[in-house]
Amino acid sequence: MITGKTNIVGLMGDPVEHSMSPPMHNAAFEHLGLDYVYVPFNVKKNALGEAIKGAGALGIKGLNLTIPHKTSALKFLDVIDEAAELIGAVNTLKFDRGTITGYNTDGLGAVKALEEVIPVKNKNVVMVGAGGAARAVAFQLILSGIESLTIINRTPEKALKLKNDIKSQIESNISSGSLEILEKELSGADILIDTTPIGMYPHDTDIPVANASMMHSDLVVNDLVYNPLETVLLKEAEKAGAITVSGLKMLLYQGAEAFKIWTNKKAPVDIMEKTLMELL
Ligand code: NAP
């Protein structure tokens, strides 16, 4: 029951109608018997500053931010966490005694997802894509101590820019290139992460970035797309005998990290994952 004592957290974005975060977090709060409720708010691009200020005035305890607000929110915050500062984007805010702190749990979510099957430290990672998700994942992988990162993108200039952005801030072993070098790079890789929307419903029969013959059985393959759960890329990876990680895991763990930031409690990931699976 919502009462005057209920803690409110939520999501600001545009659109928010199809977000799976409200059911995922509300199931977690209910499971742990926490007096919290998670509410989605559709906030237009030019209203974000007012909305964040208003959230503070309303006593809202925390927010997730999604498209189109992850970068533009930075200027409305009092404190920015180190990883979020490096990435240049936030997806989680905490309101505490008049101070608004911004975090980025996207990259951490991706690393936690991989670490269910393989420790990322000292691994050679090939990442396809150089957009917003790739940026968060790349910075967090470097912060987590990977051996090397190869950023491959349809538009190689964007991969080069991301590489240079990271190297200008953290000492790291990163190279970049176009899709033509993917096959060669995969032969020596431990982990492949596809951060492109290829294969996302309703385009689930797209041609994947790599087919089975380009992959090997010691590879861990992670697709950030989670609808469908088993993308065309993951099907090819399975044919090659590789271990696969669904994009659902990143969604799950970025949410689990936000949950911990707001409540100071460990998130019930099993319940959250079950809720996501039911929604899909
Ligand atoms: P974005 O900023 O628009 O970046 C998209 C990237 O994919 C760009 O590098 C783009 O290359 C590349 N790309 C797009 N279509 C392509 C194609 N047909 N062939 C080759 N490359 C293509 O998008 P984003 O925000 O990073 O999101 C990317 C994907 O990650 C989306 O599917 C999103 O749903 C997913 N995602 C999942 C989670 C999760 O929790 N699992 C979280 C965030 C995002 P160019 O530079 O050449 O355009």
Coordinates of C-alpha atoms and ligand atoms in Angstrom, one line a residue:
M1 CA 0.0 0.0 0.0
I2 CA 1.3 3.5 -0.8
T3 CA 1.2 5.8 2.2
G4 CA 2.8 9.0 3.3
K5 CA 5.9 7.1 4.3
T6 CA 6.4 5.4 1.0
N7 CA 9.8 6.2 -0.7
I8 CA 9.4 7.1 -4.4
V9 CA 12.0 6.3 -7.1
G10 CA 11.4 6.3 -10.8
L11 CA 12.4 6.7 -14.4
M12 CA 12.6 9.8 -16.5
G13 CA 12.8 9.4 -20.3
D14 CA 10.9 9.8 -23.5
P15 CA 9.5 7.3 -24.3
V16 CA 9.0 5.3 -21.1
E17 CA 5.8 3.3 -22.0
H18 CA 7.6 0.0 -22.7
S19 CA 10.2 0.2 -20.0
M20 CA 10.7 -3.0 -18.0
S21 CA 12.3 -1.2 -15.1
P22 CA 9.0 -0.4 -13.2
P23 CA 7.9 -4.0 -12.9
M24 CA 11.5 -5.2 -12.3
H25 CA 12.1 -2.8 -9.4
N26 CA 8.6 -3.0 -7.9
A27 CA 8.9 -6.8 -7.8
A28 CA 12.2 -6.4 -5.9
F29 CA 10.7 -3.9 -3.4
E30 CA 7.8 -6.2 -2.8
H31 CA 9.9 -9.3 -2.4
L32 CA 12.1 -7.6 0.3
G33 CA 9.1 -5.9 1.9
L34 CA 10.6 -2.4 1.3
D35 CA 8.3 0.6 1.4
Y36 CA 9.3 1.8 -2.0
V37 CA 7.5 2.4 -5.3
Y38 CA 9.1 2.9 -8.8
V39 CA 7.1 5.2 -11.1
P40 CA 7.8 6.0 -14.8
F41 CA 7.7 9.7 -15.8
N42 CA 7.6 10.8 -19.5
V43 CA 9.8 13.9 -19.5
K44 CA 10.4 15.8 -22.7
K45 CA 14.0 16.8 -23.6
N46 CA 13.6 20.5 -22.8
A47 CA 11.9 19.8 -19.4
L48 CA 14.6 17.7 -17.8
G49 CA 16.1 20.5 -15.6
E50 CA 12.7 21.4 -14.2
A51 CA 11.8 17.7 -13.7
I52 CA 15.0 16.9 -11.8
K53 CA 14.6 20.0 -9.6
G54 CA 10.9 19.1 -9.1
A55 CA 11.8 15.5 -8.2
G56 CA 14.1 16.9 -5.4
A57 CA 11.3 19.2 -4.2
L58 CA 8.9 16.3 -4.1
G59 CA 11.2 14.2 -1.9
I60 CA 11.8 11.6 -4.6
K61 CA 14.7 9.4 -3.5
G62 CA 16.2 8.3 -6.8
L63 CA 15.8 8.2 -10.5
N64 CA 16.9 6.2 -13.5
L65 CA 17.4 8.3 -16.7
T66 CA 17.0 6.9 -20.2
I67 CA 16.9 8.3 -23.7
P68 CA 17.2 11.2 -24.3
H69 CA 18.5 12.4 -20.9
K70 CA 21.6 10.4 -20.0
T71 CA 24.1 13.1 -21.2
S72 CA 22.1 16.3 -20.7
A73 CA 21.4 15.5 -17.1
L74 CA 25.0 16.1 -16.1
K75 CA 24.6 19.9 -15.8
F76 CA 21.8 19.5 -13.2
L77 CA 23.8 17.4 -10.7
D78 CA 25.8 18.3 -7.6
V79 CA 28.1 15.3 -7.6
I80 CA 29.1 12.9 -10.4
D81 CA 30.5 9.5 -9.7
E82 CA 34.0 8.7 -11.2
A83 CA 32.8 6.2 -13.8
A84 CA 29.9 8.4 -14.9
E85 CA 32.2 11.4 -15.2
L86 CA 34.6 9.4 -17.5
I87 CA 31.7 8.1 -19.6
G88 CA 30.1 11.5 -19.7
A89 CA 26.6 10.1 -19.0
V90 CA 24.4 9.1 -16.0
N91 CA 21.6 6.6 -15.8
T92 CA 21.0 6.7 -12.0
L93 CA 20.5 9.6 -9.6
K94 CA 20.3 9.6 -5.9
F95 CA 18.7 12.5 -3.9
D96 CA 20.1 12.7 -0.4
R97 CA 19.7 15.7 2.0
G98 CA 19.6 18.2 -0.8
T99 CA 22.5 16.7 -2.8
I100 CA 21.9 15.1 -6.2
T101 CA 24.5 12.5 -7.2
G102 CA 24.7 10.9 -10.6
Y103 CA 26.0 7.4 -11.4
N104 CA 26.3 5.3 -14.5
T105 CA 25.4 1.6 -13.8
D106 CA 25.1 0.6 -17.5
G107 CA 28.8 -0.3 -17.9
L108 CA 28.9 -2.0 -14.5
G109 CA 25.7 -3.9 -15.5
A110 CA 27.5 -5.2 -18.6
V111 CA 30.6 -6.2 -16.7
K112 CA 28.6 -8.0 -14.0
A113 CA 26.7 -9.8 -16.7
L114 CA 30.0 -11.1 -18.2
E115 CA 31.3 -12.0 -14.8
E116 CA 28.5 -14.5 -14.3
V117 CA 30.5 -16.6 -16.8
I118 CA 34.1 -15.2 -17.0
P119 CA 36.3 -12.8 -15.0
V120 CA 37.0 -9.8 -17.3
K121 CA 40.4 -9.0 -15.8
N122 CA 43.3 -9.6 -18.3
K123 CA 40.9 -10.6 -21.1
N124 CA 41.1 -9.5 -24.7
V125 CA 37.8 -8.0 -25.7
V126 CA 36.4 -7.1 -29.1
M127 CA 33.5 -4.7 -29.1
V128 CA 31.3 -3.9 -32.1
G129 CA 29.6 -0.5 -32.1
A130 CA 30.6 2.9 -30.8
G131 CA 27.4 4.5 -29.7
G132 CA 26.1 5.4 -26.2
A133 CA 26.0 1.9 -24.8
A134 CA 29.4 1.0 -26.2
R135 CA 30.9 4.1 -24.5
A136 CA 29.6 3.0 -21.1
V137 CA 30.7 -0.6 -21.6
A138 CA 34.1 0.3 -22.9
F139 CA 35.0 2.7 -20.0
Q140 CA 33.9 0.1 -17.4
L141 CA 35.8 -2.7 -19.1
I142 CA 39.0 -0.6 -19.0
L143 CA 38.3 0.3 -15.3
S144 CA 37.8 -3.4 -14.6
G145 CA 41.3 -4.3 -15.8
I146 CA 40.9 -6.0 -19.2
E147 CA 44.1 -6.7 -21.1
S148 CA 43.0 -5.1 -24.5
L149 CA 40.0 -3.6 -26.2
T150 CA 39.4 -3.5 -30.0
I151 CA 36.5 -1.2 -30.9
I152 CA 35.0 -2.1 -34.3
N153 CA 32.3 0.1 -36.0
R154 CA 30.5 0.4 -39.3
T155 CA 31.7 4.0 -39.2
P156 CA 35.3 3.5 -38.2
E157 CA 35.8 7.3 -37.4
K158 CA 33.4 6.9 -34.5
A159 CA 35.3 3.9 -33.2
L160 CA 38.5 5.9 -33.4
K161 CA 36.9 8.8 -31.6
L162 CA 35.8 6.6 -28.7
K163 CA 39.3 5.0 -28.6
N164 CA 40.9 8.5 -28.4
D165 CA 38.4 9.7 -25.8
I166 CA 39.2 6.8 -23.5
K167 CA 43.0 6.9 -24.0
S168 CA 43.0 10.6 -23.3
Q169 CA 41.6 9.9 -19.8
I170 CA 42.9 6.4 -18.9
E171 CA 46.1 4.6 -19.8
S172 CA 44.8 1.7 -21.8
N173 CA 45.5 -0.8 -24.6
I174 CA 42.8 0.0 -27.2
S175 CA 42.7 -0.3 -31.0
S176 CA 39.9 0.5 -33.4
G177 CA 38.8 -0.3 -37.0
S178 CA 36.1 -1.2 -39.4
L179 CA 34.0 -4.3 -39.7
E180 CA 36.5 -5.8 -42.2
I181 CA 39.0 -6.6 -39.4
L182 CA 36.4 -8.3 -37.1
E183 CA 37.2 -11.9 -38.3
K184 CA 40.9 -11.5 -37.7
E185 CA 40.4 -9.8 -34.3
L186 CA 38.1 -12.5 -33.1
S187 CA 40.7 -15.3 -33.6
G188 CA 42.7 -14.0 -30.6
A189 CA 39.8 -12.7 -28.5
D190 CA 38.3 -14.0 -25.3
I191 CA 35.1 -11.9 -25.3
L192 CA 33.0 -10.4 -28.1
I193 CA 30.4 -7.8 -27.2
D194 CA 27.9 -6.6 -29.8
T195 CA 26.5 -3.2 -28.9
T196 CA 24.7 -2.6 -32.2
P197 CA 20.9 -2.9 -32.5
I198 CA 21.3 -5.6 -35.2
G199 CA 18.9 -8.5 -34.6
M200 CA 16.5 -6.5 -32.4
Y201 CA 12.8 -7.3 -32.8
P202 CA 11.2 -7.0 -35.4
H203 CA 14.5 -7.2 -37.3
D204 CA 15.4 -10.6 -35.6
T205 CA 16.4 -12.1 -38.9
D206 CA 19.1 -9.5 -39.7
I207 CA 22.5 -10.7 -40.7
P208 CA 24.6 -10.8 -37.5
V209 CA 28.0 -9.1 -37.3
A210 CA 29.7 -12.5 -37.1
N211 CA 28.8 -16.0 -38.1
A212 CA 29.8 -19.3 -36.5
S213 CA 32.8 -19.8 -38.7
M214 CA 34.3 -16.5 -37.4
M215 CA 33.9 -17.5 -33.8
H216 CA 35.6 -20.2 -31.6
S217 CA 34.6 -22.4 -28.6
D218 CA 36.7 -20.5 -26.1
L219 CA 34.9 -17.2 -26.9
V220 CA 32.3 -15.6 -24.6
V221 CA 29.7 -13.8 -26.8
N222 CA 27.5 -11.0 -25.4
D223 CA 24.8 -9.3 -27.4
L224 CA 23.3 -6.2 -25.7
V225 CA 20.0 -6.8 -27.6
Y226 CA 17.6 -8.6 -25.3
N227 CA 14.5 -8.9 -27.4
P228 CA 14.7 -11.6 -28.7
L229 CA 16.6 -13.2 -25.8
E230 CA 18.5 -15.4 -28.3
T231 CA 19.5 -13.1 -31.1
V232 CA 20.9 -14.2 -34.5
L233 CA 24.4 -13.5 -33.2
L234 CA 23.9 -15.7 -30.1
K235 CA 22.5 -18.5 -32.3
E236 CA 25.7 -18.4 -34.4
A237 CA 27.9 -18.3 -31.3
E238 CA 26.2 -21.4 -30.0
K239 CA 26.9 -23.2 -33.3
A240 CA 30.6 -22.3 -32.7
G241 CA 30.4 -23.8 -29.2
A242 CA 31.0 -20.4 -27.6
I243 CA 29.4 -19.4 -24.2
T244 CA 26.6 -16.8 -24.7
V245 CA 25.4 -13.9 -22.5
S246 CA 22.0 -12.3 -23.3
G247 CA 21.5 -8.5 -23.2
L248 CA 18.9 -9.2 -20.5
K249 CA 21.7 -9.7 -18.0
M250 CA 23.0 -6.2 -18.5
L251 CA 19.5 -4.8 -18.1
L252 CA 19.2 -6.9 -14.9
Y253 CA 22.5 -5.9 -13.4
Q254 CA 22.3 -2.2 -14.2
G255 CA 19.0 -2.3 -12.4
A256 CA 20.5 -4.2 -9.5
E257 CA 23.3 -1.6 -9.1
A258 CA 20.7 1.2 -9.1
F259 CA 18.7 -0.6 -6.5
K260 CA 21.7 -0.9 -4.2
I261 CA 22.5 2.9 -4.7
W262 CA 18.9 3.9 -3.6
T263 CA 18.2 1.4 -0.8
N264 CA 21.8 0.4 0.4
K265 CA 20.5 -3.2 0.1
K266 CA 21.6 -6.0 -2.1
A267 CA 19.1 -6.4 -4.9
P268 CA 17.2 -9.7 -5.2
V269 CA 18.5 -10.4 -8.7
D270 CA 16.6 -13.8 -9.0
I271 CA 13.3 -12.1 -8.5
M272 CA 14.2 -9.2 -10.9
E273 CA 15.3 -11.7 -13.6
K274 CA 12.2 -13.8 -13.2
T275 CA 10.1 -10.6 -13.7
L276 CA 12.0 -9.6 -16.8
M277 CA 11.7 -13.1 -18.3
E278 CA 7.9 -13.1 -17.6
L279 CA 7.6 -9.7 -19.4
L280 CA 9.5 -11.0 -22.5
Ligands
NAP1 P1 23.5 4.1 -30.6 O1 24.1 5.2 -29.8 O2 22.5 4.6 -31.7 O3 24.7 3.3 -31.3 C1 24.4 2.3 -32.2 C2 25.7 1.7 -32.8 O4 25.4 0.6 -33.6 C3 26.6 2.6 -33.6 O5 27.9 2.3 -33.4 C4 26.1 2.2 -35.0 O6 27.2 2.4 -36.0 C5 25.9 0.7 -34.9 N1 24.9 0.2 -35.8 C6 23.6 0.5 -35.9 N2 23.0 -0.2 -36.9 C7 24.0 -0.9 -37.5 C8 24.0 -1.8 -38.6 N3 22.9 -2.1 -39.3 N4 25.2 -2.4 -38.9 C9 26.3 -2.1 -38.2 N5 26.4 -1.2 -37.2 C10 25.2 -0.7 -36.8 O7 22.7 3.1 -29.8 P2 23.0 2.6 -28.2 O8 22.3 3.5 -27.3 O9 24.5 2.5 -28.1 O10 22.3 1.2 -28.2 C11 22.8 0.1 -29.0 C12 22.0 -1.1 -28.7 O11 22.3 -1.6 -27.3 C13 20.5 -1.1 -28.8 O12 20.0 -2.2 -29.4 C14 20.0 -1.0 -27.4 O13 18.7 -1.5 -27.2 C15 21.0 -1.9 -26.7 N6 21.2 -1.6 -25.3 C16 21.0 -2.6 -24.4 C17 21.1 -2.4 -23.0 C18 20.8 -3.5 -22.1 O14 20.6 -3.2 -20.9 N7 20.9 -4.7 -22.5 C19 21.4 -1.1 -22.6 C20 21.7 -0.1 -23.5 C21 21.5 -0.3 -24.8 P3 27.4 3.8 -36.8 O15 28.3 4.6 -35.9 O16 28.1 3.4 -38.0 O17 26.0 4.4 -37.0

